[in-house]
GROMACS .gro file of N, CA and C in nm:
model
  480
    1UNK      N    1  -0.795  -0.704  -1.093
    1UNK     CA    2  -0.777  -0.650  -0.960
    1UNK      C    3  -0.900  -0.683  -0.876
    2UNK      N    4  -0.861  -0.728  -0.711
    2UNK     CA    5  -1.013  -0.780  -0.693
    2UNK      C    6  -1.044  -0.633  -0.567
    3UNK      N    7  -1.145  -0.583  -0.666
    3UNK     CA    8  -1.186  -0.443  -0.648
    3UNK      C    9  -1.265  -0.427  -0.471
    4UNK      N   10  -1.327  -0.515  -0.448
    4UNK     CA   11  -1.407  -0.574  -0.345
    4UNK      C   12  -1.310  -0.585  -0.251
    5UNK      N   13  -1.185  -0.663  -0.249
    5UNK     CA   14  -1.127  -0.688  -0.124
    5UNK      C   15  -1.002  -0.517  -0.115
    6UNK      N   16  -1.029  -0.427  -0.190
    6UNK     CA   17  -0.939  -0.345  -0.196
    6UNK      C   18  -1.011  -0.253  -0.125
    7UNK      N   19  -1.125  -0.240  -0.177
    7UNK     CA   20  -1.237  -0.123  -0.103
    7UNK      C   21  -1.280  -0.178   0.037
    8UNK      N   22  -1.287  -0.306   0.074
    8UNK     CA   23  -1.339  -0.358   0.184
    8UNK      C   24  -1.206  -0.326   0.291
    9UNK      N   25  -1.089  -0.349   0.296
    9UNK     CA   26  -1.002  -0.335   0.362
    9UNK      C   27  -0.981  -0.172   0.385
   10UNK      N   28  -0.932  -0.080   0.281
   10UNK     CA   29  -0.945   0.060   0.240
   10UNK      C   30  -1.058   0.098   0.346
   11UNK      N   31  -1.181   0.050   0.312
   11UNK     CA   32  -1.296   0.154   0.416
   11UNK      C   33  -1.288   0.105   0.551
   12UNK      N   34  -1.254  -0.005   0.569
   12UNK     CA   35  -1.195  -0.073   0.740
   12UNK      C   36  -1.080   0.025   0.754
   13UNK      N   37  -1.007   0.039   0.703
   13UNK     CA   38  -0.871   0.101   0.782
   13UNK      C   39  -0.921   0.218   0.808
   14UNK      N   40  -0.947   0.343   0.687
   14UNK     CA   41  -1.041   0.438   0.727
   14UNK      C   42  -1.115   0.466   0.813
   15UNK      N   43  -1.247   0.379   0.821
   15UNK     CA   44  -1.351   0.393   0.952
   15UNK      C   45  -1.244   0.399   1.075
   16UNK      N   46  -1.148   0.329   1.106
   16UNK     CA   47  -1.086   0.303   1.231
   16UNK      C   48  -1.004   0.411   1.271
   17UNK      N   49  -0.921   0.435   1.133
   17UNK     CA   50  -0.843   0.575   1.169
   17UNK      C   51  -0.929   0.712   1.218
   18UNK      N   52  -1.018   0.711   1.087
   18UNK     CA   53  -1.151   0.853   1.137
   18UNK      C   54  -1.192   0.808   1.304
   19UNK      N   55  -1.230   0.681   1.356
   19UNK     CA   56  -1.284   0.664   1.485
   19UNK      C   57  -1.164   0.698   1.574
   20UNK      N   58  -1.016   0.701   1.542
   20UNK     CA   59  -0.922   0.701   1.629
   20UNK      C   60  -0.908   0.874   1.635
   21UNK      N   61  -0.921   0.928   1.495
   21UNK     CA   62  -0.926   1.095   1.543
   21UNK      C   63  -1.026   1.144   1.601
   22UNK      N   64  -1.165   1.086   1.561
   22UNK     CA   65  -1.263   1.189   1.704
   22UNK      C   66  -1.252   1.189   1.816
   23UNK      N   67  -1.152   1.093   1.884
   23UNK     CA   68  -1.108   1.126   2.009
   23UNK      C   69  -0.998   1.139   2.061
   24UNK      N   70  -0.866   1.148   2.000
   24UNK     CA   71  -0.775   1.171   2.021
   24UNK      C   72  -0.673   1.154   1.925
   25UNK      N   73  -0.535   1.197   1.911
   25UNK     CA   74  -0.440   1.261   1.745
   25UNK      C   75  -0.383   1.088   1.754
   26UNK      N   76  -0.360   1.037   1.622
   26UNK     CA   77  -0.332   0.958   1.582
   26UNK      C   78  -0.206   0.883   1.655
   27UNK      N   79  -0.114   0.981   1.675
   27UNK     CA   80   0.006   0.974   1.763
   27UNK      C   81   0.001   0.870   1.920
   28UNK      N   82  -0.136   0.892   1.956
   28UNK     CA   83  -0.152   0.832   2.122
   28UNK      C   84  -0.138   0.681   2.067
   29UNK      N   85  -0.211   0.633   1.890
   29UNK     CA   86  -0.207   0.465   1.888
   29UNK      C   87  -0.055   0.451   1.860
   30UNK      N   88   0.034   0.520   1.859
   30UNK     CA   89   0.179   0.483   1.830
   30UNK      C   90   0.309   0.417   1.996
   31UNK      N   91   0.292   0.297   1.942
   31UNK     CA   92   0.406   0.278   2.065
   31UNK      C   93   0.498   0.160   2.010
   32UNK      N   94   0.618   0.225   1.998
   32UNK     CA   95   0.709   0.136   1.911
   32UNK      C   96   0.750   0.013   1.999
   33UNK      N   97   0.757  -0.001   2.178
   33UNK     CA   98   0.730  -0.165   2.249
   33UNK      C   99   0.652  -0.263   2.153
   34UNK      N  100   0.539  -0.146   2.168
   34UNK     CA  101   0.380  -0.247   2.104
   34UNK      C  102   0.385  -0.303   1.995
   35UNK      N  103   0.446  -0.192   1.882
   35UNK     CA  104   0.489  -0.260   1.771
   35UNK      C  105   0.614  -0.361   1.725
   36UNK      N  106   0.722  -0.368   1.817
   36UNK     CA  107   0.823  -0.475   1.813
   36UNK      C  108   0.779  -0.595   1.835
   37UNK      N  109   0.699  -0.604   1.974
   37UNK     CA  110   0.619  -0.739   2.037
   37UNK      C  111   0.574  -0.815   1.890
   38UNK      N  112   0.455  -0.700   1.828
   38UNK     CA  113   0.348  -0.778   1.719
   38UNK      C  114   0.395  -0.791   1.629
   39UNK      N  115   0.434  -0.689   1.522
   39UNK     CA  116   0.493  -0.690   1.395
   39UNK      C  117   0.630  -0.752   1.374
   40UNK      N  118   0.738  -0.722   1.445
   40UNK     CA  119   0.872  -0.848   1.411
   40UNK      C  120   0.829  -0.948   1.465
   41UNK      N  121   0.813  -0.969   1.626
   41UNK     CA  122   0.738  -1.115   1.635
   41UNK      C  123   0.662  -1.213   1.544
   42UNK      N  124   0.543  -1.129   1.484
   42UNK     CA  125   0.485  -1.218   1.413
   42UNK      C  126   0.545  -1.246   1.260
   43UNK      N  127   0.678  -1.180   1.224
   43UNK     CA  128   0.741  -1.167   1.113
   43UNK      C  129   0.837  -1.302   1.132
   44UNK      N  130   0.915  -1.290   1.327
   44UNK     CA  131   0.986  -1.429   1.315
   44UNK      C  132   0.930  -1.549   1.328
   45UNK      N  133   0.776  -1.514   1.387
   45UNK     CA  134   0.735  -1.718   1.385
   45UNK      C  135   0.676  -1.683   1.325
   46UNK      N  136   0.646  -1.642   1.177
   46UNK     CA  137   0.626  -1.706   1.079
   46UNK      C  138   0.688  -1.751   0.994
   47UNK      N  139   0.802  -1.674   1.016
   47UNK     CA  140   0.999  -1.741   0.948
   47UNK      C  141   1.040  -1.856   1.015
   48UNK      N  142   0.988  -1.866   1.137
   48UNK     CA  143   1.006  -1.991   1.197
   48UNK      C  144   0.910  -2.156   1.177
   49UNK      N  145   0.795  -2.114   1.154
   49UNK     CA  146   0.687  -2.210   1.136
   49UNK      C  147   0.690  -2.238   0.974
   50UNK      N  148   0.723  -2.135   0.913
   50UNK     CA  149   0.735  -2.154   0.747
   50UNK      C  150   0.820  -2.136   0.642
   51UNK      N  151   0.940  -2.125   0.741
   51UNK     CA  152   1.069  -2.042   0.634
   51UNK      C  153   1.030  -1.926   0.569
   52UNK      N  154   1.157  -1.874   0.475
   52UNK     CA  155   1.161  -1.773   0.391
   52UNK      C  156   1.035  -1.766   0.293
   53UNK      N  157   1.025  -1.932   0.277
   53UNK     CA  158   0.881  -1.940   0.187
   53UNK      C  159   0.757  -1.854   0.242
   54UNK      N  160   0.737  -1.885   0.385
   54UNK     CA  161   0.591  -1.840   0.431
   54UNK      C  162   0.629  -1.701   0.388
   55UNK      N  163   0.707  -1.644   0.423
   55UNK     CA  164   0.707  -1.503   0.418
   55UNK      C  165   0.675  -1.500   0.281
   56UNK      N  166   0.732  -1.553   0.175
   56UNK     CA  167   0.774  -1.499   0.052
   56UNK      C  168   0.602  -1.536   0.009
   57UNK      N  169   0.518  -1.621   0.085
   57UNK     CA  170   0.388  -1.669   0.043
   57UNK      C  171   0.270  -1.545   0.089
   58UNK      N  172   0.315  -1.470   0.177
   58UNK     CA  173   0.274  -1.354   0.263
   58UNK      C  174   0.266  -1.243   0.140
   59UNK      N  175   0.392  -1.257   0.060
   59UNK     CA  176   0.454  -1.132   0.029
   59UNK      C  177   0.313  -1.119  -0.099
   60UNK      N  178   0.375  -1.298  -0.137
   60UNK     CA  179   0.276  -1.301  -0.288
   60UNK      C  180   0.106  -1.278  -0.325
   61UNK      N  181   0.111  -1.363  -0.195
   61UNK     CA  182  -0.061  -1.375  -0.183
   61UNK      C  183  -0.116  -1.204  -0.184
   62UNK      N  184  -0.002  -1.093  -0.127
   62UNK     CA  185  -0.108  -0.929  -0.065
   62UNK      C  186  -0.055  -0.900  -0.264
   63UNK      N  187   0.044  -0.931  -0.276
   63UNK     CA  188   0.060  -0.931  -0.441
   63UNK      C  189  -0.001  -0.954  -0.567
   64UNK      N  190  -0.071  -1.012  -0.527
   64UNK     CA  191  -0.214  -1.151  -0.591
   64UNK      C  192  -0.344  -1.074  -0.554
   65UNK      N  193  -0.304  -1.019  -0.494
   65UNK     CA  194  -0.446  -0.960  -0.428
   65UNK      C  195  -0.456  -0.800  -0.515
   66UNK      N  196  -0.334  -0.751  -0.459
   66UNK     CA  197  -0.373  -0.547  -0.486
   66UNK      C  198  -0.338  -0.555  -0.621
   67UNK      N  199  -0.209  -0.635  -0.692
   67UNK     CA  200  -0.174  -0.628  -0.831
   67UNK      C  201  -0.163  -0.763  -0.919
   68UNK      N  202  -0.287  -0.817  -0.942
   68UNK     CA  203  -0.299  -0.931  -1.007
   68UNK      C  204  -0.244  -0.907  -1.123
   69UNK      N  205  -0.173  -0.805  -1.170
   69UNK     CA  206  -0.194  -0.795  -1.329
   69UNK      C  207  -0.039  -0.816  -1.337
   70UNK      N  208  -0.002  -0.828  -1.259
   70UNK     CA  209   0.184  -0.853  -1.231
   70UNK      C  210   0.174  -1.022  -1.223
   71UNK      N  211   0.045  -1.131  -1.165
   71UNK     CA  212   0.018  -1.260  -1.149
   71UNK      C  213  -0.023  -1.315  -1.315
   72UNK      N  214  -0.058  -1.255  -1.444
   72UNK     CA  215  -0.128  -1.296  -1.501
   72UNK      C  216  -0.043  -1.390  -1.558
   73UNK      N  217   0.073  -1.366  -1.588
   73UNK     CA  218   0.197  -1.504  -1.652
   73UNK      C  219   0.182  -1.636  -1.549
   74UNK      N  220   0.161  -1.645  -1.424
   74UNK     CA  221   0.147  -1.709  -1.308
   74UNK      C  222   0.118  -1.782  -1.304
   75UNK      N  223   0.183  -1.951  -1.333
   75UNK     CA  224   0.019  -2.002  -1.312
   75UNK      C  225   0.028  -2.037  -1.146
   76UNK      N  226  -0.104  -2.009  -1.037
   76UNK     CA  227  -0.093  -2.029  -0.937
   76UNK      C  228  -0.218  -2.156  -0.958
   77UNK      N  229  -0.210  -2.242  -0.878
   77UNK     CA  230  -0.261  -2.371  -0.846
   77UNK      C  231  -0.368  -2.375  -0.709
   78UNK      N  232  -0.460  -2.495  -0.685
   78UNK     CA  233  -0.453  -2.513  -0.548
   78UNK      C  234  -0.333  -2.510  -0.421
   79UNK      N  235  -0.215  -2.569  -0.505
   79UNK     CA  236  -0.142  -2.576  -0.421
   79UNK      C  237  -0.079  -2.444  -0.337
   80UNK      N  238  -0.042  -2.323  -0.451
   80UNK     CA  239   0.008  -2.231  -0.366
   80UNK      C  240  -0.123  -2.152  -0.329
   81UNK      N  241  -0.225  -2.155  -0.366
   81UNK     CA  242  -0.349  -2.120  -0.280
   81UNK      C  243  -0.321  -2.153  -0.164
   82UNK      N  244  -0.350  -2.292  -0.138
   82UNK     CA  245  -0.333  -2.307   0.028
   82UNK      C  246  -0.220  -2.274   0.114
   83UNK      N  247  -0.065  -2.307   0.054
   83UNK     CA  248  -0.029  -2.251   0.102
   83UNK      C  249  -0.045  -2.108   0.223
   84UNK      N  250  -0.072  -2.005   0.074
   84UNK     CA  251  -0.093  -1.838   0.125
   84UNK      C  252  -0.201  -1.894   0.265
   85UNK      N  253  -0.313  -1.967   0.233
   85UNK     CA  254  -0.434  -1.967   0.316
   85UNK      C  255  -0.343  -1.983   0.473
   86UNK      N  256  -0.257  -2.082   0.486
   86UNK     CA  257  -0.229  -2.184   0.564
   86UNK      C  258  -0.108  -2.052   0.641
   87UNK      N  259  -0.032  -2.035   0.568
   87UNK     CA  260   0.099  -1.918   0.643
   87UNK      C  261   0.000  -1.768   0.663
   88UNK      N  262  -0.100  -1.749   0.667
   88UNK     CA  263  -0.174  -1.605   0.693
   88UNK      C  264  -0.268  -1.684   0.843
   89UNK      N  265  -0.295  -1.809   0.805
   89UNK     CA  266  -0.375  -1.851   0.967
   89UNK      C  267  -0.250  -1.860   1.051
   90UNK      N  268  -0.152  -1.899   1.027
   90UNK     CA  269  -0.046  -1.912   1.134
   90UNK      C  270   0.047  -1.763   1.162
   91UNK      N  271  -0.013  -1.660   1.070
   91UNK     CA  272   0.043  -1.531   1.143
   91UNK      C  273  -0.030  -1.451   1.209
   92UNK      N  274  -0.190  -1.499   1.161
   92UNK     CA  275  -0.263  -1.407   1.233
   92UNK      C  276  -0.287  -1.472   1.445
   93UNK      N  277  -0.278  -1.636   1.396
   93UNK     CA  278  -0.248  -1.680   1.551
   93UNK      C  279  -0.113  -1.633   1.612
   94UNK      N  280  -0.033  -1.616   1.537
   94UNK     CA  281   0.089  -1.511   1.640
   94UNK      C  282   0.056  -1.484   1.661
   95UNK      N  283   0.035  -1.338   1.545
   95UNK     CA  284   0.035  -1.184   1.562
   95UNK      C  285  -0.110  -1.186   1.763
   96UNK      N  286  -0.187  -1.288   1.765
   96UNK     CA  287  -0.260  -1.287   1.849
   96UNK      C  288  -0.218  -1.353   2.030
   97UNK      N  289  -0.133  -1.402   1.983
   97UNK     CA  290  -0.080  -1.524   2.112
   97UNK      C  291   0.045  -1.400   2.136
   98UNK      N  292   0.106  -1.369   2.060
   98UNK     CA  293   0.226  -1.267   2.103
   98UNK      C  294   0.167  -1.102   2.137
   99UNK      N  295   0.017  -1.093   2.120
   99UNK     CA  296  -0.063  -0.965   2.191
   99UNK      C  297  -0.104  -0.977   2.345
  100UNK      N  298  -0.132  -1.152   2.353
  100UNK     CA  299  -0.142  -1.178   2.482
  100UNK      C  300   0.015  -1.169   2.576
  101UNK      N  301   0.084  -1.210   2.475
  101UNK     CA  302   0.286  -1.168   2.544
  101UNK      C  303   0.258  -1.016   2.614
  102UNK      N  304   0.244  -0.970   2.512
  102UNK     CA  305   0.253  -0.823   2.489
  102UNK      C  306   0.191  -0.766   2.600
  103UNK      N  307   0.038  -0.790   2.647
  103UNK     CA  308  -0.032  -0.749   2.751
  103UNK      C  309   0.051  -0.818   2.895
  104UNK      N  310   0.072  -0.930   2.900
  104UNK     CA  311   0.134  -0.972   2.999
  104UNK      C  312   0.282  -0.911   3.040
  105UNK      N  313   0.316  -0.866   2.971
  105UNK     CA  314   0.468  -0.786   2.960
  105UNK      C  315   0.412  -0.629   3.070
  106UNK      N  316   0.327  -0.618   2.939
  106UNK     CA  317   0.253  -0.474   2.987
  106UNK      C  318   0.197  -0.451   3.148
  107UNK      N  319   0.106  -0.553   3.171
  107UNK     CA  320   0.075  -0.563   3.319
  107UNK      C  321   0.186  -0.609   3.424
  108UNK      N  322   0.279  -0.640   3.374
  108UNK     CA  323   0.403  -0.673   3.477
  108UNK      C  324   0.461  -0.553   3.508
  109UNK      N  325   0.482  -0.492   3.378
  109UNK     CA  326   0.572  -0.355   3.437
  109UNK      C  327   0.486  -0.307   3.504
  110UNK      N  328   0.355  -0.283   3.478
  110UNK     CA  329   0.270  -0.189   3.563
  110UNK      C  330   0.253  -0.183   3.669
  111UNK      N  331   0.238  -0.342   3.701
  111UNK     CA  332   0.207  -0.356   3.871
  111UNK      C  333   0.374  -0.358   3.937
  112UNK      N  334   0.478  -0.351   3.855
  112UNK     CA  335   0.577  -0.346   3.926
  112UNK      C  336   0.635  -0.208   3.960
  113UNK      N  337   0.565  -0.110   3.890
  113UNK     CA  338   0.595   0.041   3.938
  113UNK      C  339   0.468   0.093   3.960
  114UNK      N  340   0.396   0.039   4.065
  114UNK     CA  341   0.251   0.105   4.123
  114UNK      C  342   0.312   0.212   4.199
  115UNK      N  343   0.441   0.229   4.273
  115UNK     CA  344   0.454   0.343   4.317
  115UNK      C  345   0.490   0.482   4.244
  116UNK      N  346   0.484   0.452   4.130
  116UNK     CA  347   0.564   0.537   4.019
  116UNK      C  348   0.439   0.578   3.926
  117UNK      N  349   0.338   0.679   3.951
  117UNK     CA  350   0.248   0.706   3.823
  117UNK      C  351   0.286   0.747   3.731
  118UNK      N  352   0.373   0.752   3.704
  118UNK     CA  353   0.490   0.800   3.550
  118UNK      C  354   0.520   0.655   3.486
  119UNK      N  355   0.542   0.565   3.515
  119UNK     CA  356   0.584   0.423   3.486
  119UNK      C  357   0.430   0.409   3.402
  120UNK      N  358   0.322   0.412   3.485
  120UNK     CA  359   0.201   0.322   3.451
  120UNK      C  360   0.179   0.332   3.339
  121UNK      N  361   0.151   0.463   3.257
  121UNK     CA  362   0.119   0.487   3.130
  121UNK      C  363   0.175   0.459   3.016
  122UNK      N  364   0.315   0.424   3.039
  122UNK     CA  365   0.397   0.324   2.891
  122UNK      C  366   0.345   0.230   2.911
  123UNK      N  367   0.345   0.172   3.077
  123UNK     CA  368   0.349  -0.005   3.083
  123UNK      C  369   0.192  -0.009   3.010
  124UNK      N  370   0.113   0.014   3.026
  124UNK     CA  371  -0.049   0.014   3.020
  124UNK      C  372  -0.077   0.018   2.793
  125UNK      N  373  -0.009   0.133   2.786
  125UNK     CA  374   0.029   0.138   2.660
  125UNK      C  375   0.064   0.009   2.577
  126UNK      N  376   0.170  -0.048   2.673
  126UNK     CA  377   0.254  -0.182   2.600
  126UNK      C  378   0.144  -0.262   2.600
  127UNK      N  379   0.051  -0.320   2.733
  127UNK     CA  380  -0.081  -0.382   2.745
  127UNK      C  381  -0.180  -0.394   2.627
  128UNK      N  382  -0.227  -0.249   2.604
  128UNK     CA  383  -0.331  -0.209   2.525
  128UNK      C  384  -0.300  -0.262   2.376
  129UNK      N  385  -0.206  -0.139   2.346
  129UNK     CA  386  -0.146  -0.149   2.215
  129UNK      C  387  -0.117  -0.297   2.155
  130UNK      N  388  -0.059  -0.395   2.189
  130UNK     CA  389  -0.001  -0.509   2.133
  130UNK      C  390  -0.134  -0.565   2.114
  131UNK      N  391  -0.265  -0.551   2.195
  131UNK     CA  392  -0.376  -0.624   2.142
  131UNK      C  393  -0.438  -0.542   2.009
  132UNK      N  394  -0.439  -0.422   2.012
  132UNK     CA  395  -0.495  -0.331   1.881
  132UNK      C  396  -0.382  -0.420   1.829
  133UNK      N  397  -0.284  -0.365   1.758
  133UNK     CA  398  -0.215  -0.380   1.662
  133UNK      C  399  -0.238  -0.542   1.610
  134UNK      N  400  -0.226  -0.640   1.678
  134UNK     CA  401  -0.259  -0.742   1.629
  134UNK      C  402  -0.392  -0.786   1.581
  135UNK      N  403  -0.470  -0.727   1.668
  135UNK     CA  404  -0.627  -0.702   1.583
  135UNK      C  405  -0.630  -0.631   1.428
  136UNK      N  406  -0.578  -0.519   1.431
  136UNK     CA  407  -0.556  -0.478   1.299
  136UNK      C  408  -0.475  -0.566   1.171
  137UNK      N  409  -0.348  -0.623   1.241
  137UNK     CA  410  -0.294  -0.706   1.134
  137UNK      C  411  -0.405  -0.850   1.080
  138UNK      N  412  -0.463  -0.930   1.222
  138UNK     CA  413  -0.571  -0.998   1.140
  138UNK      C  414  -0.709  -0.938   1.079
  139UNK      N  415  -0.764  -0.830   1.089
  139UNK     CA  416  -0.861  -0.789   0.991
  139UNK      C  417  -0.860  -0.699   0.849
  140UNK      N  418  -0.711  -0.663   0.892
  140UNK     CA  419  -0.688  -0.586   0.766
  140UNK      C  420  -0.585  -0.648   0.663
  141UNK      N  421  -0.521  -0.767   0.717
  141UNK     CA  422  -0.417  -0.864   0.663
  141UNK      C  423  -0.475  -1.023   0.670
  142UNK      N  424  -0.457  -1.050   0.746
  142UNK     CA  425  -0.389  -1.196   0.744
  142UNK      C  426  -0.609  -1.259   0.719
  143UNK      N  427  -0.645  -1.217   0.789
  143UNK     CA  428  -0.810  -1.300   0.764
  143UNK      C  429  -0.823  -1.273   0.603
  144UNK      N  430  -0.859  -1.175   0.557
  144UNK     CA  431  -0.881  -1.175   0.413
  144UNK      C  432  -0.784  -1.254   0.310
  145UNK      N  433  -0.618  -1.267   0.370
  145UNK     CA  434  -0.601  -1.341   0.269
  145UNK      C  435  -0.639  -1.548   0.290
  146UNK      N  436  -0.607  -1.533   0.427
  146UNK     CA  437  -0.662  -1.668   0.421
  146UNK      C  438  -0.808  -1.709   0.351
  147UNK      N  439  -0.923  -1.590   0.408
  147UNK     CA  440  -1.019  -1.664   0.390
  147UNK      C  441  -1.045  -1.656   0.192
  148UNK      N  442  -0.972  -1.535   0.146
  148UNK     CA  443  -0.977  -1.539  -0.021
  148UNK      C  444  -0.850  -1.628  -0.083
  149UNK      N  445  -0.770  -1.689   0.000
  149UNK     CA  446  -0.666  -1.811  -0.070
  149UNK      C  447  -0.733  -1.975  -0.067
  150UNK      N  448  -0.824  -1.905   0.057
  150UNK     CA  449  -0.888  -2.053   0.044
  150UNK      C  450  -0.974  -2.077  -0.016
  151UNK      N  451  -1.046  -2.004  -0.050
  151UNK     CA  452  -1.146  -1.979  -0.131
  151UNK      C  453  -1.093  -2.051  -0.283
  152UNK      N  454  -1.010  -1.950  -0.327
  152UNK     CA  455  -0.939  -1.995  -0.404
  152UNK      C  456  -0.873  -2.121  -0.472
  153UNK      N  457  -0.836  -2.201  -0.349
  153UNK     CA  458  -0.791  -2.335  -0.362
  153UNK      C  459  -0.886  -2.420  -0.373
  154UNK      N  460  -0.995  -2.393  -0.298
  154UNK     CA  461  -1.145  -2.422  -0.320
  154UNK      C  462  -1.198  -2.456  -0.489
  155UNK      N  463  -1.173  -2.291  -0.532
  155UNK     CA  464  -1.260  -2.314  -0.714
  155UNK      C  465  -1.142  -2.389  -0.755
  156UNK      N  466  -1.000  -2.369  -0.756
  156UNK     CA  467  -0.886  -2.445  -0.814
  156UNK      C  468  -0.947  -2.617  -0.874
  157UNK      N  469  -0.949  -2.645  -0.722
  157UNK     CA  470  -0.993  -2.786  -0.680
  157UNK      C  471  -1.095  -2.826  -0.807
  158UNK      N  472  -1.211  -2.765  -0.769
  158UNK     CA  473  -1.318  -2.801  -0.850
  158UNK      C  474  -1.303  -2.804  -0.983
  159UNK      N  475  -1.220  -2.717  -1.042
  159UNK     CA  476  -1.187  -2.703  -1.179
  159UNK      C  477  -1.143  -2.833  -1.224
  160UNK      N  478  -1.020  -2.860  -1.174
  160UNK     CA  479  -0.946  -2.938  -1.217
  160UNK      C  480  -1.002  -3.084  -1.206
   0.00000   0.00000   0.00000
């Protein structure tokens, strides 16, 4: 089990959540717009850029990671190393290009109901939110496995 990337992620999510309650209930980071934009978005272009595989390379690599001991029959290679490396850089550039969607969505509604101060605060929400959430999916997802698949494909290499 690689103990290091379990505790490193674990005390990131933590620190962020504890920083999100000293100032306000957990509930205000929830906005299900925000989360459709990032999370299915970045679920279909990566079904799109990599097939069922990328996903299924998504699925394996966080698999490889929290429960290696389910990988030990496995043999994994350079090859599906890079893979994982290669489909986690191309979700974390969604999950990031579809936060910029997301904000642009967000500032449209907003400025389109400036007469409406009831409008502003979803639209602003949709803005905000789609950039958190995709920040979170690349530091707590998609960077660690790229940069530990590549790594990976890295010692592979050398071995062989």
């Amino acid at each position: 089990m690689n103990h290091s990337a379990i505790f490193g992620i674990t005390a990131t999510a933590t620190v962020i959540v504890m920083a999100i309650l000293l100032g306000a209930p957990l509930v205000v980071f929830m906005d299900i717009p925000s989360a459709i934009i990032v999370v299915v978005g970045t679920i279909c272009l990566t079904l799109a850029s990599h097939g069922m595989a990328g996903l299924a390379a998504i699925r394996n690599g966080l698999a490889h990671i929290l429960l290696p001991a389910w990988f030990t029959q496995v043999d994994w290679g350079a090859k599906e190393y890079r893979e994982v490396s290669q489909v986690a850089r191309t979700a974390g550039f969604s999950a990031i290009m579809l936060a910029v969607c997301g904000a642009l969505i967000g500032l449209t509604q907003m400025f389109q109901s400036m007469d409406d101060p009831a409008h502003i605060g979803p639209a602003m929400a949709v803005c905000l939110l789609t950039g958190f959430y995709a920040v979170l999916m690349n530091l707590l997802i998609f960077i660690p496995l790229a940069r530990y698949f590549n790594e990976s494909a890295m010692n592979a290499e050398a071995t062989t």
